[in-house]
CSV table of C-alpha atoms and ligand atoms in Angstrom, one decimal:
chain,number,residue,atom,x,y,z
Y,1,MET,CA,8.9,-23.0,3.8
Y,2,THR,CA,8.4,-24.1,7.4
Y,3,SER,CA,10.3,-24.2,10.6
Y,4,SER,CA,9.4,-25.6,14.0
Y,5,HIS,CA,9.8,-23.8,17.3
Y,6,ALA,CA,8.4,-25.6,20.4
Y,7,THR,CA,5.0,-26.8,19.3
Y,8,ALA,CA,4.3,-24.0,16.8
Y,9,VAL,CA,4.9,-24.4,13.1
Y,10,VAL,CA,5.7,-21.2,11.3
Y,11,HIS,CA,5.0,-20.7,7.6
Y,12,PHE,CA,6.3,-17.5,5.9
Y,13,ALA,CA,6.5,-15.8,2.6
Y,14,ALA,CA,8.1,-12.6,1.6
Y,15,LEU,CA,8.2,-10.3,-1.5
Y,16,SER,CA,9.7,-6.9,-2.3
Y,17,ASP,CA,9.0,-5.0,-5.4
Y,18,PRO,CA,10.2,-1.6,-6.7
Y,19,GLY,CA,6.6,-0.6,-7.6
Y,20,LYS,CA,5.5,1.3,-10.7
Y,21,SER,CA,7.2,4.7,-10.4
Y,22,ARG,CA,10.6,4.2,-8.6
Y,23,ALA,CA,13.7,3.2,-10.4
Y,24,HIS,CA,15.2,1.6,-7.3
Y,25,ASN,CA,14.0,-0.6,-4.5
Y,26,GLU,CA,15.2,0.9,-1.2
Y,27,ASP,CA,13.2,-1.6,0.9
Y,28,SER,CA,15.0,-4.6,2.3
Y,29,LEU,CA,13.7,-7.8,3.7
Y,30,LEU,CA,15.1,-10.2,6.3
Y,31,CYS,CA,13.8,-13.8,6.7
Y,32,ALA,CA,15.9,-15.7,9.2
Y,33,PRO,CA,13.7,-18.7,10.3
Y,34,GLN,CA,16.6,-20.2,12.1
Y,35,LEU,CA,16.6,-17.2,14.4
Y,36,ALA,CA,12.8,-17.0,14.2
Y,37,LEU,CA,13.4,-13.4,13.0
Y,38,TRP,CA,11.7,-11.5,10.3
Y,39,ALA,CA,12.0,-7.8,9.4
Y,40,VAL,CA,11.2,-5.1,6.8
Y,41,ALA,CA,13.2,-1.9,6.4
Y,42,ASP,CA,12.4,1.1,4.1
Y,43,GLY,CA,15.5,3.1,3.4
Y,44,MET,CA,15.8,6.8,2.5
Y,45,GLY,CA,18.7,9.0,1.3
Y,46,GLY,CA,20.1,10.4,-1.9
Y,47,HIS,CA,22.2,8.5,-4.5
Y,48,GLN,CA,20.6,5.1,-3.8
Y,49,ARG,CA,21.9,5.3,-0.2
Y,50,GLY,CA,18.4,4.3,1.0
Y,51,GLU,CA,19.2,0.8,-0.3
Y,52,VAL,CA,22.5,0.8,1.7
Y,53,ALA,CA,20.8,2.0,4.9
Y,54,SER,CA,18.0,-0.6,4.8
Y,55,ALA,CA,20.3,-3.5,4.0
Y,56,LEU,CA,22.9,-2.4,6.6
Y,57,ALA,CA,20.1,-2.1,9.2
Y,58,LEU,CA,18.9,-5.7,8.6
Y,59,GLN,CA,22.4,-7.1,8.4
Y,60,VAL,CA,23.3,-5.6,11.9
Y,61,LEU,CA,19.9,-6.6,13.3
Y,62,ARG,CA,20.5,-10.2,12.2
Y,63,GLU,CA,24.1,-10.2,13.6
Y,64,GLN,CA,23.0,-8.8,16.9
Y,65,VAL,CA,20.1,-11.2,17.4
Y,66,GLU,CA,22.5,-14.1,16.4
Y,67,GLN,CA,24.7,-13.0,19.3
Y,68,GLY,CA,21.7,-13.0,21.7
Y,69,ALA,CA,20.8,-9.3,21.7
Y,70,SER,CA,17.2,-8.3,22.2
Y,71,LEU,CA,15.4,-6.4,19.4
Y,72,ASP,CA,15.8,-3.0,20.9
Y,73,VAL,CA,19.5,-3.5,21.6
Y,74,ALA,CA,19.9,-4.8,18.0
Y,75,ILE,CA,18.1,-1.8,16.6
Y,76,ALA,CA,20.3,0.6,18.6
Y,77,ALA,CA,23.4,-1.1,17.2
Y,78,ALA,CA,21.9,-0.8,13.7
Y,79,HIS,CA,21.3,2.9,14.2
Y,80,ASP,CA,24.9,3.4,15.3
Y,81,ALA,CA,26.2,1.4,12.3
Y,82,ILE,CA,24.3,3.6,9.8
Y,83,ILE,CA,25.6,6.8,11.5
Y,84,ALA,CA,29.1,5.4,11.5
Y,85,ALA,CA,28.8,4.5,7.7
Y,86,GLY,CA,27.7,8.1,7.1
Y,87,ASP,CA,30.7,9.4,9.1
Y,88,THR,CA,33.2,7.5,6.9
Y,89,ASP,CA,31.5,8.2,3.5
Y,90,SER,CA,30.1,11.7,2.9
Y,91,ALA,CA,27.7,10.4,0.2
Y,92,SER,CA,26.1,8.2,2.8
Y,93,ARG,CA,25.7,11.0,5.4
Y,94,GLY,CA,22.1,11.5,6.3
Y,95,MET,CA,20.8,8.1,5.0
Y,96,GLY,CA,18.3,6.4,7.2
Y,97,THR,CA,15.7,3.7,7.3
Y,98,THR,CA,12.5,2.6,9.0
Y,99,LEU,CA,12.4,-0.9,10.4
Y,100,VAL,CA,9.8,-3.3,11.7
Y,101,ALA,CA,11.0,-6.6,13.1
Y,102,ALA,CA,9.3,-9.6,14.7
Y,103,GLN,CA,10.9,-12.4,16.7
Y,104,LEU,CA,8.9,-15.5,17.5
Y,105,LYS,CA,9.2,-17.9,20.4
Y,106,GLY,CA,6.6,-20.6,20.1
Y,107,CYS,CA,3.3,-18.6,19.6
Y,108,GLN,CA,4.8,-15.6,21.4
Y,109,PHE,CA,6.0,-12.7,19.3
Y,110,THR,CA,8.1,-9.6,20.1
Y,111,LEU,CA,7.8,-6.7,17.7
Y,112,ALA,CA,10.0,-3.7,17.5
Y,113,TRP,CA,9.6,-0.8,15.0
Y,114,LEU,CA,10.8,2.6,14.1
Y,115,GLY,CA,9.1,4.8,11.5
Y,116,ASP,CA,6.1,3.9,9.4
Y,117,SER,CA,6.8,0.3,8.4
Y,118,ARG,CA,4.0,-1.6,10.1
Y,119,ALA,CA,3.0,-4.9,11.7
Y,120,TYR,CA,-0.5,-6.3,11.6
Y,121,ARG,CA,-2.1,-9.3,13.1
Y,122,ILE,CA,-4.7,-10.8,10.7
Y,123,SER,CA,-7.2,-13.6,11.4
Y,124,ALA,CA,-9.9,-14.9,9.1
Y,125,GLU,CA,-12.3,-12.2,10.3
Y,126,GLN,CA,-10.2,-9.2,11.4
Y,127,ILE,CA,-7.1,-7.2,10.9
Y,128,GLU,CA,-5.4,-5.3,13.8
Y,129,GLN,CA,-2.5,-2.8,13.3
Y,130,LEU,CA,-0.1,-3.7,16.1
Y,131,SER,CA,2.6,-1.0,15.5
Y,132,SER,CA,1.9,2.7,15.7
Y,133,ASP,CA,3.7,4.8,13.1
Y,134,HIS,CA,6.3,7.2,14.1
Y,135,SER,CA,5.0,9.8,11.7
Y,136,TRP,CA,3.7,13.4,11.8
Y,137,VAL,CA,0.2,12.4,10.8
Y,138,GLN,CA,0.0,9.7,13.5
Y,139,GLY,CA,1.0,12.4,16.0
Y,140,GLN,CA,-2.0,14.4,14.8
Y,141,VAL,CA,-4.3,11.4,15.0
Y,142,ASP,CA,-3.1,10.6,18.5
Y,143,ALA,CA,-3.7,14.3,19.5
Y,144,GLY,CA,-7.2,14.0,18.2
Y,145,VAL,CA,-6.9,16.7,15.6
Y,146,MET,CA,-7.0,14.4,12.5
Y,147,SER,CA,-8.9,11.2,11.6
Y,148,SER,CA,-7.1,8.1,10.3
Y,149,ALA,CA,-8.9,8.7,7.0
Y,150,GLU,CA,-7.6,12.3,6.8
Y,151,ALA,CA,-4.1,11.0,7.7
Y,152,ARG,CA,-4.1,8.7,4.7
Y,153,GLN,CA,-4.7,11.6,2.3
Y,154,HIS,CA,-2.7,14.3,4.0
Y,155,PRO,CA,0.2,15.8,2.0
Y,156,ARG,CA,2.5,15.3,5.0
Y,157,ARG,CA,1.6,11.6,5.4
Y,158,ASN,CA,5.2,10.5,4.4
Y,159,VAL,CA,6.9,12.6,7.1
Y,160,ILE,CA,8.3,10.2,9.7
Y,161,THR,CA,9.4,11.4,13.2
Y,162,GLN,CA,11.8,8.6,14.0
Y,163,CYS,CA,14.0,6.3,12.0
Y,164,LEU,CA,17.4,4.6,12.2
Y,165,GLY,CA,20.4,6.7,11.2
Y,166,GLN,CA,19.0,10.2,11.3
Y,167,ALA,CA,18.0,11.0,14.9
Y,168,GLN,CA,20.3,13.1,17.0
Y,169,ASP,CA,19.5,11.1,20.0
Y,170,ALA,CA,19.3,7.3,20.2
Y,171,PRO,CA,16.0,6.2,18.6
Y,172,GLU,CA,13.2,4.9,20.8
Y,173,PRO,CA,11.7,1.9,19.1
Y,174,GLY,CA,8.1,0.8,19.7
Y,175,VAL,CA,8.1,-2.6,21.3
Y,176,LEU,CA,5.2,-5.0,21.7
Y,177,VAL,CA,4.9,-8.5,23.0
Y,178,GLY,CA,1.9,-10.7,22.1
Y,179,GLU,CA,0.7,-14.1,21.2
Y,180,LEU,CA,-0.5,-15.4,17.8
Y,181,LEU,CA,-3.4,-17.8,17.7
Y,182,PRO,CA,-3.3,-20.8,15.3
Y,183,GLY,CA,-4.0,-19.6,11.8
Y,184,GLU,CA,-3.3,-16.0,12.5
Y,185,ILE,CA,-0.9,-14.0,10.2
Y,186,LEU,CA,1.7,-11.6,11.4
Y,187,LEU,CA,2.2,-9.2,8.5
Y,188,LEU,CA,5.2,-6.9,8.3
Y,189,CYS,CA,5.2,-4.3,5.5
Y,190,SER,CA,6.5,-1.1,4.2
Y,191,ASP,CA,4.3,2.0,3.6
Y,192,GLY,CA,4.3,1.2,-0.1
Y,193,LEU,CA,1.8,-1.5,0.7
Y,194,THR,CA,-0.3,0.4,3.3
Y,195,GLY,CA,-0.2,3.6,1.1
Y,196,GLU,CA,-2.0,1.8,-1.7
Y,197,LEU,CA,-4.2,-0.7,0.2
Y,198,THR,CA,-6.6,-0.1,3.1
Y,199,ASP,CA,-6.6,-2.4,6.1
Y,200,GLU,CA,-9.9,-3.9,4.9
Y,201,GLN,CA,-8.4,-4.6,1.4
Y,202,ILE,CA,-5.4,-6.3,3.1
Y,203,LEU,CA,-7.8,-8.4,5.2
Y,204,GLN,CA,-9.8,-9.5,2.1
Y,205,TYR,CA,-6.7,-10.7,0.3
Y,206,SER,CA,-5.4,-12.4,3.5
Y,207,ALA,CA,-8.8,-14.2,4.1
Y,208,THR,CA,-9.0,-15.6,0.6
Y,209,ALA,CA,-5.4,-16.4,-0.5
Y,210,GLU,CA,-4.7,-20.1,-0.8
Y,211,THR,CA,-1.1,-19.9,0.4
Y,212,LEU,CA,1.2,-17.3,1.9
Y,213,ASP,CA,3.3,-17.3,-1.3
Y,214,LYS,CA,0.2,-16.4,-3.3
Y,215,LEU,CA,-0.8,-13.8,-0.6
Y,216,VAL,CA,2.4,-11.8,-0.9
Y,217,LEU,CA,2.1,-11.9,-4.7
Y,218,GLN,CA,-1.5,-10.7,-4.6
Y,219,LEU,CA,-0.8,-7.9,-2.1
Y,220,VAL,CA,2.1,-6.6,-4.2
Y,221,LYS,CA,0.1,-6.9,-7.4
Y,222,ALA,CA,-2.8,-5.0,-5.9
Y,223,ALA,CA,-0.6,-2.2,-4.5
Y,224,ASN,CA,0.9,-1.8,-8.0
Y,225,GLN,CA,-2.6,-1.8,-9.6
Y,226,ASN,CA,-3.6,0.9,-7.2
Y,227,GLY,CA,-0.7,3.1,-8.2
Y,228,GLY,CA,2.5,1.4,-7.1
Y,229,ARG,CA,3.9,4.9,-6.2
Y,230,ASP,CA,6.5,3.5,-3.8
Y,231,ASN,CA,8.5,0.3,-3.2
Y,232,VAL,CA,6.3,-2.4,-1.8
Y,233,SER,CA,7.4,-5.1,0.6
Y,234,CYS,CA,5.6,-7.6,2.8
P,1,CA,CA1,8.5,3.7,1.4
């Protein structure tokens, strides 16, 4: 599918899969080309409430952006909506979700994220992680006491330090503005992808895929072949 904004033509593809070991898919995807808005959310919470949290976050994000809100304002509203849902339904209390969202304006993108769902910029030759995980292991890497390779294997690698719906204080999303060059790919994904594939593997698939539709299929398939221990979305 394509859509035009200024002189840029945006192609996109999206796929979400439960993976090999989870009964439910708690990830949610948002593709809203009419708003030039795309997002991935990775929900958590008992009794399938992770699915509720990630879907609610993306619904509120979309509504807010439709009304002209910036991504960080929209994310704050999504956070409040998840907390409010928990206040009215005890089974939903404590549910939360990560989120990574991208809004395009011509070749310019604005990213916002919370948690360990990620954004990458990928060209034919290189892959660059644009977001920085709100996770315990990323904190250790930033402090210089752990390498990225150690972080990938660490037993606490799934511990996130910020998400929507669970913080006592308002979350502080990471925000980044940048520009895509022609042919570059902006990849948004949940940790079910990056937990199973290295950045180099993602780059290899991206460099050789014939179309974006085939790329998302190949990425999900490869994550499942490497274990598929979590829901996979990209
Ligand atoms: Ca996940």
